[in-house]
């Protein structure tokens, strides 16, 4: 009948569009560390903040991480995620299933596909945007996979004491220089001008209860 046909269609749709998530759910391993992280990823629709998974990550050896990487898991600086779930069809399906499960949030709409950087004054649902593949930095939202690509560019220059801001970084995010500098400030980088060029440098706060020194603030 039609009901059975619809159920079969939905099941096939899920298995195709969300294959990496289904594969993660059905992972066969006796390794408790791998299973624990796989379960957390599955329960959180394929993306979790790294800080929320640090206890699981500490227990994973490189070979164990390789097992998860082979299933499409990315170990990023800020997130652990299944990168294939950020494709437009996968995002749309995950949102539809999420709304149906909660039976609310029906008025929430995902950002236009193709946008990597969003600057909005109105308040978005942080959890919903994470489901869409975006991380929140105050009033900025950045696509998680693009954020990781940015850090790859930064890591390539890790031997440099000062990282030069290059056009490719702005083009990657699709934002203005002004917004880029505001964003990296929220990620504990301070920026400064030298020889008519803009540079930035990582300056993590040693204690969250302490404020950044006036020296750093002046440089920003």
mmCIF file with all atom_site columns, C-alpha atoms in Angstrom:
data_model
loop_
_atom_site.group_PDB
_atom_site.id
_atom_site.type_symbol
_atom_site.label_atom_id
_atom_site.label_alt_id
_atom_site.label_comp_id
_atom_site.label_asym_id
_atom_site.label_entity_id
_atom_site.label_seq_id
_atom_site.pdbx_PDB_ins_code
_atom_site.Cartn_x
_atom_site.Cartn_y
_atom_site.Cartn_z
_atom_site.occupancy
_atom_site.B_iso_or_equiv
_atom_site.pdbx_formal_charge
_atom_site.auth_seq_id
_atom_site.auth_comp_id
_atom_site.auth_asym_id
_atom_site.auth_atom_id
_atom_site.pdbx_PDB_model_num
ATOM 1   C CA . UNK A 1 1   ? 0.000  0.000  0.000  1.00 0.00 ? 1   UNK A CA 1
ATOM 2   C CA . UNK A 1 2   ? 0.946  3.670  -0.184 1.00 0.00 ? 2   UNK A CA 1
ATOM 3   C CA . UNK A 1 3   ? 1.989  3.850  3.484  1.00 0.00 ? 3   UNK A CA 1
ATOM 4   C CA . UNK A 1 4   ? 4.418  0.956  3.074  1.00 0.00 ? 4   UNK A CA 1
ATOM 5   C CA . UNK A 1 5   ? 5.719  2.427  -0.168 1.00 0.00 ? 5   UNK A CA 1
ATOM 6   C CA . UNK A 1 6   ? 6.350  5.759  1.559  1.00 0.00 ? 6   UNK A CA 1
ATOM 7   C CA . UNK A 1 7   ? 8.170  4.118  4.460  1.00 0.00 ? 7   UNK A CA 1
ATOM 8   C CA . UNK A 1 8   ? 10.406 2.176  2.068  1.00 0.00 ? 8   UNK A CA 1
ATOM 9   C CA . UNK A 1 9   ? 11.106 5.328  0.060  1.00 0.00 ? 9   UNK A CA 1
ATOM 10  C CA . UNK A 1 10  ? 12.065 7.289  3.177  1.00 0.00 ? 10  UNK A CA 1
ATOM 11  C CA . UNK A 1 11  ? 14.298 4.444  4.386  1.00 0.00 ? 11  UNK A CA 1
ATOM 12  C CA . UNK A 1 12  ? 16.114 4.280  1.035  1.00 0.00 ? 12  UNK A CA 1
ATOM 13  C CA . UNK A 1 13  ? 16.425 8.077  1.002  1.00 0.00 ? 13  UNK A CA 1
ATOM 14  C CA . UNK A 1 14  ? 17.988 8.080  4.461  1.00 0.00 ? 14  UNK A CA 1
ATOM 15  C CA . UNK A 1 15  ? 20.356 5.207  3.670  1.00 0.00 ? 15  UNK A CA 1
ATOM 16  C CA . UNK A 1 16  ? 21.546 7.001  0.537  1.00 0.00 ? 16  UNK A CA 1
ATOM 17  C CA . UNK A 1 17  ? 21.779 10.651 1.628  1.00 0.00 ? 17  UNK A CA 1
ATOM 18  C CA . UNK A 1 18  ? 22.952 9.905  5.173  1.00 0.00 ? 18  UNK A CA 1
ATOM 19  C CA . UNK A 1 19  ? 25.060 6.863  4.385  1.00 0.00 ? 19  UNK A CA 1
ATOM 20  C CA . UNK A 1 20  ? 28.062 8.023  6.421  1.00 0.00 ? 20  UNK A CA 1
ATOM 21  C CA . UNK A 1 21  ? 25.833 8.457  9.478  1.00 0.00 ? 21  UNK A CA 1
ATOM 22  C CA . UNK A 1 22  ? 24.212 5.049  9.006  1.00 0.00 ? 22  UNK A CA 1
ATOM 23  C CA . UNK A 1 23  ? 27.629 3.414  8.522  1.00 0.00 ? 23  UNK A CA 1
ATOM 24  C CA . UNK A 1 24  ? 28.759 5.023  11.764 1.00 0.00 ? 24  UNK A CA 1
ATOM 25  C CA . UNK A 1 25  ? 25.709 3.683  13.570 1.00 0.00 ? 25  UNK A CA 1
ATOM 26  C CA . UNK A 1 26  ? 26.322 0.165  12.241 1.00 0.00 ? 26  UNK A CA 1
ATOM 27  C CA . UNK A 1 27  ? 30.058 0.147  12.917 1.00 0.00 ? 27  UNK A CA 1
ATOM 28  C CA . UNK A 1 28  ? 31.310 -3.280 13.960 1.00 0.00 ? 28  UNK A CA 1
ATOM 29  C CA . UNK A 1 29  ? 34.090 -3.075 16.530 1.00 0.00 ? 29  UNK A CA 1
ATOM 30  C CA . UNK A 1 30  ? 34.868 -4.290 20.013 1.00 0.00 ? 30  UNK A CA 1
ATOM 31  C CA . UNK A 1 31  ? 36.882 -1.157 20.712 1.00 0.00 ? 31  UNK A CA 1
ATOM 32  C CA . UNK A 1 32  ? 34.952 0.762  23.359 1.00 0.00 ? 32  UNK A CA 1
ATOM 33  C CA . UNK A 1 33  ? 36.667 4.101  22.598 1.00 0.00 ? 33  UNK A CA 1
ATOM 34  C CA . UNK A 1 34  ? 35.668 3.953  18.923 1.00 0.00 ? 34  UNK A CA 1
ATOM 35  C CA . UNK A 1 35  ? 32.120 2.896  19.766 1.00 0.00 ? 35  UNK A CA 1
ATOM 36  C CA . UNK A 1 36  ? 31.756 5.665  22.355 1.00 0.00 ? 36  UNK A CA 1
ATOM 37  C CA . UNK A 1 37  ? 32.737 8.450  19.949 1.00 0.00 ? 37  UNK A CA 1
ATOM 38  C CA . UNK A 1 38  ? 30.736 6.892  17.100 1.00 0.00 ? 38  UNK A CA 1
ATOM 39  C CA . UNK A 1 39  ? 27.669 6.824  19.358 1.00 0.00 ? 39  UNK A CA 1
ATOM 40  C CA . UNK A 1 40  ? 28.131 10.475 20.343 1.00 0.00 ? 40  UNK A CA 1
ATOM 41  C CA . UNK A 1 41  ? 28.424 11.502 16.701 1.00 0.00 ? 41  UNK A CA 1
ATOM 42  C CA . UNK A 1 42  ? 25.353 9.527  15.723 1.00 0.00 ? 42  UNK A CA 1
ATOM 43  C CA . UNK A 1 43  ? 23.280 10.940 18.584 1.00 0.00 ? 43  UNK A CA 1
ATOM 44  C CA . UNK A 1 44  ? 24.278 14.477 17.580 1.00 0.00 ? 44  UNK A CA 1
ATOM 45  C CA . UNK A 1 45  ? 23.504 14.175 13.874 1.00 0.00 ? 45  UNK A CA 1
ATOM 46  C CA . UNK A 1 46  ? 27.117 13.819 12.810 1.00 0.00 ? 46  UNK A CA 1
ATOM 47  C CA . UNK A 1 47  ? 28.697 16.875 14.427 1.00 0.00 ? 47  UNK A CA 1
ATOM 48  C CA . UNK A 1 48  ? 29.921 17.537 17.956 1.00 0.00 ? 48  UNK A CA 1
ATOM 49  C CA . UNK A 1 49  ? 32.119 20.223 19.430 1.00 0.00 ? 49  UNK A CA 1
ATOM 50  C CA . UNK A 1 50  ? 35.611 18.996 20.116 1.00 0.00 ? 50  UNK A CA 1
ATOM 51  C CA . UNK A 1 51  ? 35.539 20.405 23.648 1.00 0.00 ? 51  UNK A CA 1
ATOM 52  C CA . UNK A 1 52  ? 32.513 18.232 24.414 1.00 0.00 ? 52  UNK A CA 1
ATOM 53  C CA . UNK A 1 53  ? 34.298 15.123 23.149 1.00 0.00 ? 53  UNK A CA 1
ATOM 54  C CA . UNK A 1 54  ? 37.777 15.678 24.598 1.00 0.00 ? 54  UNK A CA 1
ATOM 55  C CA . UNK A 1 55  ? 37.435 12.773 27.056 1.00 0.00 ? 55  UNK A CA 1
ATOM 56  C CA . UNK A 1 56  ? 36.580 10.406 24.198 1.00 0.00 ? 56  UNK A CA 1
ATOM 57  C CA . UNK A 1 57  ? 39.355 11.764 21.969 1.00 0.00 ? 57  UNK A CA 1
ATOM 58  C CA . UNK A 1 58  ? 42.044 11.305 24.618 1.00 0.00 ? 58  UNK A CA 1
ATOM 59  C CA . UNK A 1 59  ? 41.355 7.576  24.636 1.00 0.00 ? 59  UNK A CA 1
ATOM 60  C CA . UNK A 1 60  ? 41.760 7.206  20.870 1.00 0.00 ? 60  UNK A CA 1
ATOM 61  C CA . UNK A 1 61  ? 45.093 6.067  19.443 1.00 0.00 ? 61  UNK A CA 1
ATOM 62  C CA . UNK A 1 62  ? 46.051 7.048  15.888 1.00 0.00 ? 62  UNK A CA 1
ATOM 63  C CA . UNK A 1 63  ? 45.021 3.641  14.515 1.00 0.00 ? 63  UNK A CA 1
ATOM 64  C CA . UNK A 1 64  ? 41.628 4.006  16.171 1.00 0.00 ? 64  UNK A CA 1
ATOM 65  C CA . UNK A 1 65  ? 41.183 7.461  14.694 1.00 0.00 ? 65  UNK A CA 1
ATOM 66  C CA . UNK A 1 66  ? 42.046 5.997  11.298 1.00 0.00 ? 66  UNK A CA 1
ATOM 67  C CA . UNK A 1 67  ? 39.088 3.606  11.586 1.00 0.00 ? 67  UNK A CA 1
ATOM 68  C CA . UNK A 1 68  ? 36.765 6.572  12.096 1.00 0.00 ? 68  UNK A CA 1
ATOM 69  C CA . UNK A 1 69  ? 38.438 8.648  9.375  1.00 0.00 ? 69  UNK A CA 1
ATOM 70  C CA . UNK A 1 70  ? 37.788 5.830  6.919  1.00 0.00 ? 70  UNK A CA 1
ATOM 71  C CA . UNK A 1 71  ? 34.098 6.270  7.705  1.00 0.00 ? 71  UNK A CA 1
ATOM 72  C CA . UNK A 1 72  ? 34.270 9.969  6.862  1.00 0.00 ? 72  UNK A CA 1
ATOM 73  C CA . UNK A 1 73  ? 34.931 11.417 10.321 1.00 0.00 ? 73  UNK A CA 1
ATOM 74  C CA . UNK A 1 74  ? 36.982 14.618 10.408 1.00 0.00 ? 74  UNK A CA 1
ATOM 75  C CA . UNK A 1 75  ? 38.910 15.566 13.541 1.00 0.00 ? 75  UNK A CA 1
ATOM 76  C CA . UNK A 1 76  ? 38.943 19.340 13.291 1.00 0.00 ? 76  UNK A CA 1
ATOM 77  C CA . UNK A 1 77  ? 40.246 22.019 15.597 1.00 0.00 ? 77  UNK A CA 1
ATOM 78  C CA . UNK A 1 78  ? 36.794 22.950 16.865 1.00 0.00 ? 78  UNK A CA 1
ATOM 79  C CA . UNK A 1 79  ? 34.607 20.024 15.816 1.00 0.00 ? 79  UNK A CA 1
ATOM 80  C CA . UNK A 1 80  ? 34.458 16.323 15.133 1.00 0.00 ? 80  UNK A CA 1
ATOM 81  C CA . UNK A 1 81  ? 32.130 15.804 12.187 1.00 0.00 ? 81  UNK A CA 1
ATOM 82  C CA . UNK A 1 82  ? 31.025 13.745 9.199  1.00 0.00 ? 82  UNK A CA 1
ATOM 83  C CA . UNK A 1 83  ? 31.910 16.036 6.322  1.00 0.00 ? 83  UNK A CA 1
ATOM 84  C CA . UNK A 1 84  ? 29.553 14.372 3.813  1.00 0.00 ? 84  UNK A CA 1
ATOM 85  C CA . UNK A 1 85  ? 26.571 15.447 5.908  1.00 0.00 ? 85  UNK A CA 1
ATOM 86  C CA . UNK A 1 86  ? 27.186 19.075 4.933  1.00 0.00 ? 86  UNK A CA 1
ATOM 87  C CA . UNK A 1 87  ? 26.124 18.464 1.346  1.00 0.00 ? 87  UNK A CA 1
ATOM 88  C CA . UNK A 1 88  ? 22.865 20.291 0.466  1.00 0.00 ? 88  UNK A CA 1
ATOM 89  C CA . UNK A 1 89  ? 20.694 17.162 0.128  1.00 0.00 ? 89  UNK A CA 1
ATOM 90  C CA . UNK A 1 90  ? 22.009 15.704 3.377  1.00 0.00 ? 90  UNK A CA 1
ATOM 91  C CA . UNK A 1 91  ? 21.452 18.975 5.262  1.00 0.00 ? 91  UNK A CA 1
ATOM 92  C CA . UNK A 1 92  ? 17.892 19.307 3.936  1.00 0.00 ? 92  UNK A CA 1
ATOM 93  C CA . UNK A 1 93  ? 17.021 15.744 4.913  1.00 0.00 ? 93  UNK A CA 1
ATOM 94  C CA . UNK A 1 94  ? 18.562 16.006 8.374  1.00 0.00 ? 94  UNK A CA 1
ATOM 95  C CA . UNK A 1 95  ? 16.630 19.219 9.031  1.00 0.00 ? 95  UNK A CA 1
ATOM 96  C CA . UNK A 1 96  ? 13.356 17.647 7.879  1.00 0.00 ? 96  UNK A CA 1
ATOM 97  C CA . UNK A 1 97  ? 13.896 14.618 10.139 1.00 0.00 ? 97  UNK A CA 1
ATOM 98  C CA . UNK A 1 98  ? 14.938 16.853 13.048 1.00 0.00 ? 98  UNK A CA 1
ATOM 99  C CA . UNK A 1 99  ? 11.819 19.020 12.734 1.00 0.00 ? 99  UNK A CA 1
ATOM 100 C CA . UNK A 1 100 ? 9.588  15.965 12.437 1.00 0.00 ? 100 UNK A CA 1
ATOM 101 C CA . UNK A 1 101 ? 11.159 14.387 15.520 1.00 0.00 ? 101 UNK A CA 1
ATOM 102 C CA . UNK A 1 102 ? 10.663 17.488 17.671 1.00 0.00 ? 102 UNK A CA 1
ATOM 103 C CA . UNK A 1 103 ? 7.353  18.455 16.042 1.00 0.00 ? 103 UNK A CA 1
ATOM 104 C CA . UNK A 1 104 ? 8.328  22.121 16.191 1.00 0.00 ? 104 UNK A CA 1
ATOM 105 C CA . UNK A 1 105 ? 10.861 24.607 14.761 1.00 0.00 ? 105 UNK A CA 1
ATOM 106 C CA . UNK A 1 106 ? 8.923  24.415 11.497 1.00 0.00 ? 106 UNK A CA 1
ATOM 107 C CA . UNK A 1 107 ? 9.571  28.119 10.768 1.00 0.00 ? 107 UNK A CA 1
ATOM 108 C CA . UNK A 1 108 ? 13.351 27.720 10.898 1.00 0.00 ? 108 UNK A CA 1
ATOM 109 C CA . UNK A 1 109 ? 15.017 27.736 7.490  1.00 0.00 ? 109 UNK A CA 1
ATOM 110 C CA . UNK A 1 110 ? 18.620 26.779 6.683  1.00 0.00 ? 110 UNK A CA 1
ATOM 111 C CA . UNK A 1 111 ? 21.019 29.410 5.292  1.00 0.00 ? 111 UNK A CA 1
ATOM 112 C CA . UNK A 1 112 ? 21.268 29.672 1.530  1.00 0.00 ? 112 UNK A CA 1
ATOM 113 C CA . UNK A 1 113 ? 23.508 26.877 0.294  1.00 0.00 ? 113 UNK A CA 1
ATOM 114 C CA . UNK A 1 114 ? 26.845 28.228 -0.842 1.00 0.00 ? 114 UNK A CA 1
ATOM 115 C CA . UNK A 1 115 ? 27.204 30.724 1.991  1.00 0.00 ? 115 UNK A CA 1
ATOM 116 C CA . UNK A 1 116 ? 30.181 30.082 4.238  1.00 0.00 ? 116 UNK A CA 1
ATOM 117 C CA . UNK A 1 117 ? 29.987 33.162 6.439  1.00 0.00 ? 117 UNK A CA 1
ATOM 118 C CA . UNK A 1 118 ? 26.826 34.736 7.815  1.00 0.00 ? 118 UNK A CA 1
ATOM 119 C CA . UNK A 1 119 ? 26.534 37.984 9.717  1.00 0.00 ? 119 UNK A CA 1
ATOM 120 C CA . UNK A 1 120 ? 23.117 38.443 11.266 1.00 0.00 ? 120 UNK A CA 1
ATOM 121 C CA . UNK A 1 121 ? 21.674 40.708 13.915 1.00 0.00 ? 121 UNK A CA 1
ATOM 122 C CA . UNK A 1 122 ? 18.685 38.499 14.614 1.00 0.00 ? 122 UNK A CA 1
ATOM 123 C CA . UNK A 1 123 ? 19.143 35.524 16.880 1.00 0.00 ? 123 UNK A CA 1
ATOM 124 C CA . UNK A 1 124 ? 19.361 32.136 15.215 1.00 0.00 ? 124 UNK A CA 1
ATOM 125 C CA . UNK A 1 125 ? 18.913 28.865 17.075 1.00 0.00 ? 125 UNK A CA 1
ATOM 126 C CA . UNK A 1 126 ? 22.476 27.806 17.910 1.00 0.00 ? 126 UNK A CA 1
ATOM 127 C CA . UNK A 1 127 ? 21.598 24.091 17.855 1.00 0.00 ? 127 UNK A CA 1
ATOM 128 C CA . UNK A 1 128 ? 19.742 24.436 14.569 1.00 0.00 ? 128 UNK A CA 1
ATOM 129 C CA . UNK A 1 129 ? 22.670 26.223 12.931 1.00 0.00 ? 129 UNK A CA 1
ATOM 130 C CA . UNK A 1 130 ? 25.045 23.533 14.176 1.00 0.00 ? 130 UNK A CA 1
ATOM 131 C CA . UNK A 1 131 ? 22.767 20.995 12.498 1.00 0.00 ? 131 UNK A CA 1
ATOM 132 C CA . UNK A 1 132 ? 23.059 23.070 9.321  1.00 0.00 ? 132 UNK A CA 1
ATOM 133 C CA . UNK A 1 133 ? 26.834 22.878 9.637  1.00 0.00 ? 133 UNK A CA 1
ATOM 134 C CA . UNK A 1 134 ? 27.560 26.323 11.093 1.00 0.00 ? 134 UNK A CA 1
ATOM 135 C CA . UNK A 1 135 ? 29.425 27.328 14.246 1.00 0.00 ? 135 UNK A CA 1
ATOM 136 C CA . UNK A 1 136 ? 28.383 30.452 16.141 1.00 0.00 ? 136 UNK A CA 1
ATOM 137 C CA . UNK A 1 137 ? 30.801 33.198 17.121 1.00 0.00 ? 137 UNK A CA 1
ATOM 138 C CA . UNK A 1 138 ? 28.616 35.869 18.735 1.00 0.00 ? 138 UNK A CA 1
ATOM 139 C CA . UNK A 1 139 ? 26.738 37.346 15.750 1.00 0.00 ? 139 UNK A CA 1
ATOM 140 C CA . UNK A 1 140 ? 28.809 35.446 13.167 1.00 0.00 ? 140 UNK A CA 1
ATOM 141 C CA . UNK A 1 141 ? 28.153 31.974 11.797 1.00 0.00 ? 141 UNK A CA 1
ATOM 142 C CA . UNK A 1 142 ? 30.869 30.082 9.916  1.00 0.00 ? 142 UNK A CA 1
ATOM 143 C CA . UNK A 1 143 ? 30.522 26.783 8.100  1.00 0.00 ? 143 UNK A CA 1
ATOM 144 C CA . UNK A 1 144 ? 32.365 24.146 10.075 1.00 0.00 ? 144 UNK A CA 1
ATOM 145 C CA . UNK A 1 145 ? 34.156 22.513 7.141  1.00 0.00 ? 145 UNK A CA 1
ATOM 146 C CA . UNK A 1 146 ? 35.226 25.918 5.801  1.00 0.00 ? 146 UNK A CA 1
ATOM 147 C CA . UNK A 1 147 ? 36.496 26.863 9.249  1.00 0.00 ? 147 UNK A CA 1
ATOM 148 C CA . UNK A 1 148 ? 38.715 23.785 9.202  1.00 0.00 ? 148 UNK A CA 1
ATOM 149 C CA . UNK A 1 149 ? 40.004 24.653 5.737  1.00 0.00 ? 149 UNK A CA 1
ATOM 150 C CA . UNK A 1 150 ? 40.939 28.072 7.082  1.00 0.00 ? 150 UNK A CA 1
ATOM 151 C CA . UNK A 1 151 ? 42.957 26.479 9.855  1.00 0.00 ? 151 UNK A CA 1
ATOM 152 C CA . UNK A 1 152 ? 44.731 24.260 7.343  1.00 0.00 ? 152 UNK A CA 1
ATOM 153 C CA . UNK A 1 153 ? 45.941 27.439 5.664  1.00 0.00 ? 153 UNK A CA 1
ATOM 154 C CA . UNK A 1 154 ? 46.997 28.804 9.050  1.00 0.00 ? 154 UNK A CA 1
ATOM 155 C CA . UNK A 1 155 ? 48.716 25.561 10.041 1.00 0.00 ? 155 UNK A CA 1
ATOM 156 C CA . UNK A 1 156 ? 50.693 25.631 6.786  1.00 0.00 ? 156 UNK A CA 1
ATOM 157 C CA . UNK A 1 157 ? 52.197 28.867 8.118  1.00 0.00 ? 157 UNK A CA 1
ATOM 158 C CA . UNK A 1 158 ? 52.685 27.590 11.669 1.00 0.00 ? 158 UNK A CA 1
ATOM 159 C CA . UNK A 1 159 ? 56.453 28.081 11.511 1.00 0.00 ? 159 UNK A CA 1
ATOM 160 C CA . UNK A 1 160 ? 55.862 31.775 10.985 1.00 0.00 ? 160 UNK A CA 1
ATOM 161 C CA . UNK A 1 161 ? 55.733 33.812 14.171 1.00 0.00 ? 161 UNK A CA 1
ATOM 162 C CA . UNK A 1 162 ? 53.256 36.145 12.554 1.00 0.00 ? 162 UNK A CA 1
ATOM 163 C CA . UNK A 1 163 ? 50.626 34.991 10.062 1.00 0.00 ? 163 UNK A CA 1
ATOM 164 C CA . UNK A 1 164 ? 50.018 37.287 7.133  1.00 0.00 ? 164 UNK A CA 1
ATOM 165 C CA . UNK A 1 165 ? 46.428 37.868 6.139  1.00 0.00 ? 165 UNK A CA 1
ATOM 166 C CA . UNK A 1 166 ? 46.148 36.852 2.493  1.00 0.00 ? 166 UNK A CA 1
ATOM 167 C CA . UNK A 1 167 ? 43.212 37.351 0.084  1.00 0.00 ? 167 UNK A CA 1
ATOM 168 C CA . UNK A 1 168 ? 42.647 33.576 -0.137 1.00 0.00 ? 168 UNK A CA 1
ATOM 169 C CA . UNK A 1 169 ? 41.527 33.571 3.508  1.00 0.00 ? 169 UNK A CA 1
ATOM 170 C CA . UNK A 1 170 ? 38.886 36.216 2.855  1.00 0.00 ? 170 UNK A CA 1
ATOM 171 C CA . UNK A 1 171 ? 37.776 34.501 -0.353 1.00 0.00 ? 171 UNK A CA 1
ATOM 172 C CA . UNK A 1 172 ? 37.456 31.174 1.458  1.00 0.00 ? 172 UNK A CA 1
ATOM 173 C CA . UNK A 1 173 ? 35.064 32.564 4.024  1.00 0.00 ? 173 UNK A CA 1
ATOM 174 C CA . UNK A 1 174 ? 33.436 35.084 1.717  1.00 0.00 ? 174 UNK A CA 1
ATOM 175 C CA . UNK A 1 175 ? 33.644 37.939 4.206  1.00 0.00 ? 175 UNK A CA 1
ATOM 176 C CA . UNK A 1 176 ? 35.152 41.413 4.452  1.00 0.00 ? 176 UNK A CA 1
ATOM 177 C CA . UNK A 1 177 ? 38.550 42.070 5.985  1.00 0.00 ? 177 UNK A CA 1
ATOM 178 C CA . UNK A 1 178 ? 36.891 43.916 8.854  1.00 0.00 ? 178 UNK A CA 1
ATOM 179 C CA . UNK A 1 179 ? 34.631 40.975 9.707  1.00 0.00 ? 179 UNK A CA 1
ATOM 180 C CA . UNK A 1 180 ? 37.503 38.506 9.314  1.00 0.00 ? 180 UNK A CA 1
ATOM 181 C CA . UNK A 1 181 ? 39.565 40.372 11.904 1.00 0.00 ? 181 UNK A CA 1
ATOM 182 C CA . UNK A 1 182 ? 36.589 40.470 14.264 1.00 0.00 ? 182 UNK A CA 1
ATOM 183 C CA . UNK A 1 183 ? 36.123 36.726 13.794 1.00 0.00 ? 183 UNK A CA 1
ATOM 184 C CA . UNK A 1 184 ? 39.706 35.707 14.502 1.00 0.00 ? 184 UNK A CA 1
ATOM 185 C CA . UNK A 1 185 ? 39.684 37.959 17.555 1.00 0.00 ? 185 UNK A CA 1
ATOM 186 C CA . UNK A 1 186 ? 36.858 35.810 18.907 1.00 0.00 ? 186 UNK A CA 1
ATOM 187 C CA . UNK A 1 187 ? 39.114 32.803 18.273 1.00 0.00 ? 187 UNK A CA 1
ATOM 188 C CA . UNK A 1 188 ? 41.937 34.273 20.390 1.00 0.00 ? 188 UNK A CA 1
ATOM 189 C CA . UNK A 1 189 ? 44.017 35.822 17.645 1.00 0.00 ? 189 UNK A CA 1
ATOM 190 C CA . UNK A 1 190 ? 45.106 39.440 17.763 1.00 0.00 ? 190 UNK A CA 1
ATOM 191 C CA . UNK A 1 191 ? 45.842 41.417 14.627 1.00 0.00 ? 191 UNK A CA 1
ATOM 192 C CA . UNK A 1 192 ? 48.217 44.251 13.830 1.00 0.00 ? 192 UNK A CA 1
ATOM 193 C CA . UNK A 1 193 ? 49.591 46.224 10.889 1.00 0.00 ? 193 UNK A CA 1
ATOM 194 C CA . UNK A 1 194 ? 53.183 46.006 9.709  1.00 0.00 ? 194 UNK A CA 1
ATOM 195 C CA . UNK A 1 195 ? 54.711 47.343 6.516  1.00 0.00 ? 195 UNK A CA 1
ATOM 196 C CA . UNK A 1 196 ? 51.232 48.192 5.232  1.00 0.00 ? 196 UNK A CA 1
ATOM 197 C CA . UNK A 1 197 ? 50.198 44.544 5.584  1.00 0.00 ? 197 UNK A CA 1
ATOM 198 C CA . UNK A 1 198 ? 47.888 42.903 8.129  1.00 0.00 ? 198 UNK A CA 1
ATOM 199 C CA . UNK A 1 199 ? 49.144 40.101 10.353 1.00 0.00 ? 199 UNK A CA 1
ATOM 200 C CA . UNK A 1 200 ? 47.619 38.073 13.151 1.00 0.00 ? 200 UNK A CA 1
ATOM 201 C CA . UNK A 1 201 ? 48.991 35.881 15.901 1.00 0.00 ? 201 UNK A CA 1
ATOM 202 C CA . UNK A 1 202 ? 47.513 33.308 18.247 1.00 0.00 ? 202 UNK A CA 1
ATOM 203 C CA . UNK A 1 203 ? 47.321 34.483 21.846 1.00 0.00 ? 203 UNK A CA 1
ATOM 204 C CA . UNK A 1 204 ? 45.275 32.072 23.978 1.00 0.00 ? 204 UNK A CA 1
ATOM 205 C CA . UNK A 1 205 ? 44.082 33.170 27.379 1.00 0.00 ? 205 UNK A CA 1
ATOM 206 C CA . UNK A 1 206 ? 45.888 31.134 30.027 1.00 0.00 ? 206 UNK A CA 1
ATOM 207 C CA . UNK A 1 207 ? 43.021 31.526 32.442 1.00 0.00 ? 207 UNK A CA 1
ATOM 208 C CA . UNK A 1 208 ? 39.456 32.180 31.331 1.00 0.00 ? 208 UNK A CA 1
ATOM 209 C CA . UNK A 1 209 ? 38.917 34.332 34.420 1.00 0.00 ? 209 UNK A CA 1
ATOM 210 C CA . UNK A 1 210 ? 41.736 36.683 33.387 1.00 0.00 ? 210 UNK A CA 1
ATOM 211 C CA . UNK A 1 211 ? 41.348 39.438 30.870 1.00 0.00 ? 211 UNK A CA 1
ATOM 212 C CA . UNK A 1 212 ? 43.609 39.917 27.916 1.00 0.00 ? 212 UNK A CA 1
ATOM 213 C CA . UNK A 1 213 ? 46.449 42.233 28.799 1.00 0.00 ? 213 UNK A CA 1
ATOM 214 C CA . UNK A 1 214 ? 46.209 45.862 27.787 1.00 0.00 ? 214 UNK A CA 1
ATOM 215 C CA . UNK A 1 215 ? 49.184 45.304 25.502 1.00 0.00 ? 215 UNK A CA 1
ATOM 216 C CA . UNK A 1 216 ? 47.249 42.795 23.433 1.00 0.00 ? 216 UNK A CA 1
ATOM 217 C CA . UNK A 1 217 ? 44.077 44.872 23.473 1.00 0.00 ? 217 UNK A CA 1
ATOM 218 C CA . UNK A 1 218 ? 45.965 47.882 22.147 1.00 0.00 ? 218 UNK A CA 1
ATOM 219 C CA . UNK A 1 219 ? 47.337 45.792 19.322 1.00 0.00 ? 219 UNK A CA 1
ATOM 220 C CA . UNK A 1 220 ? 43.867 44.688 18.384 1.00 0.00 ? 220 UNK A CA 1
#
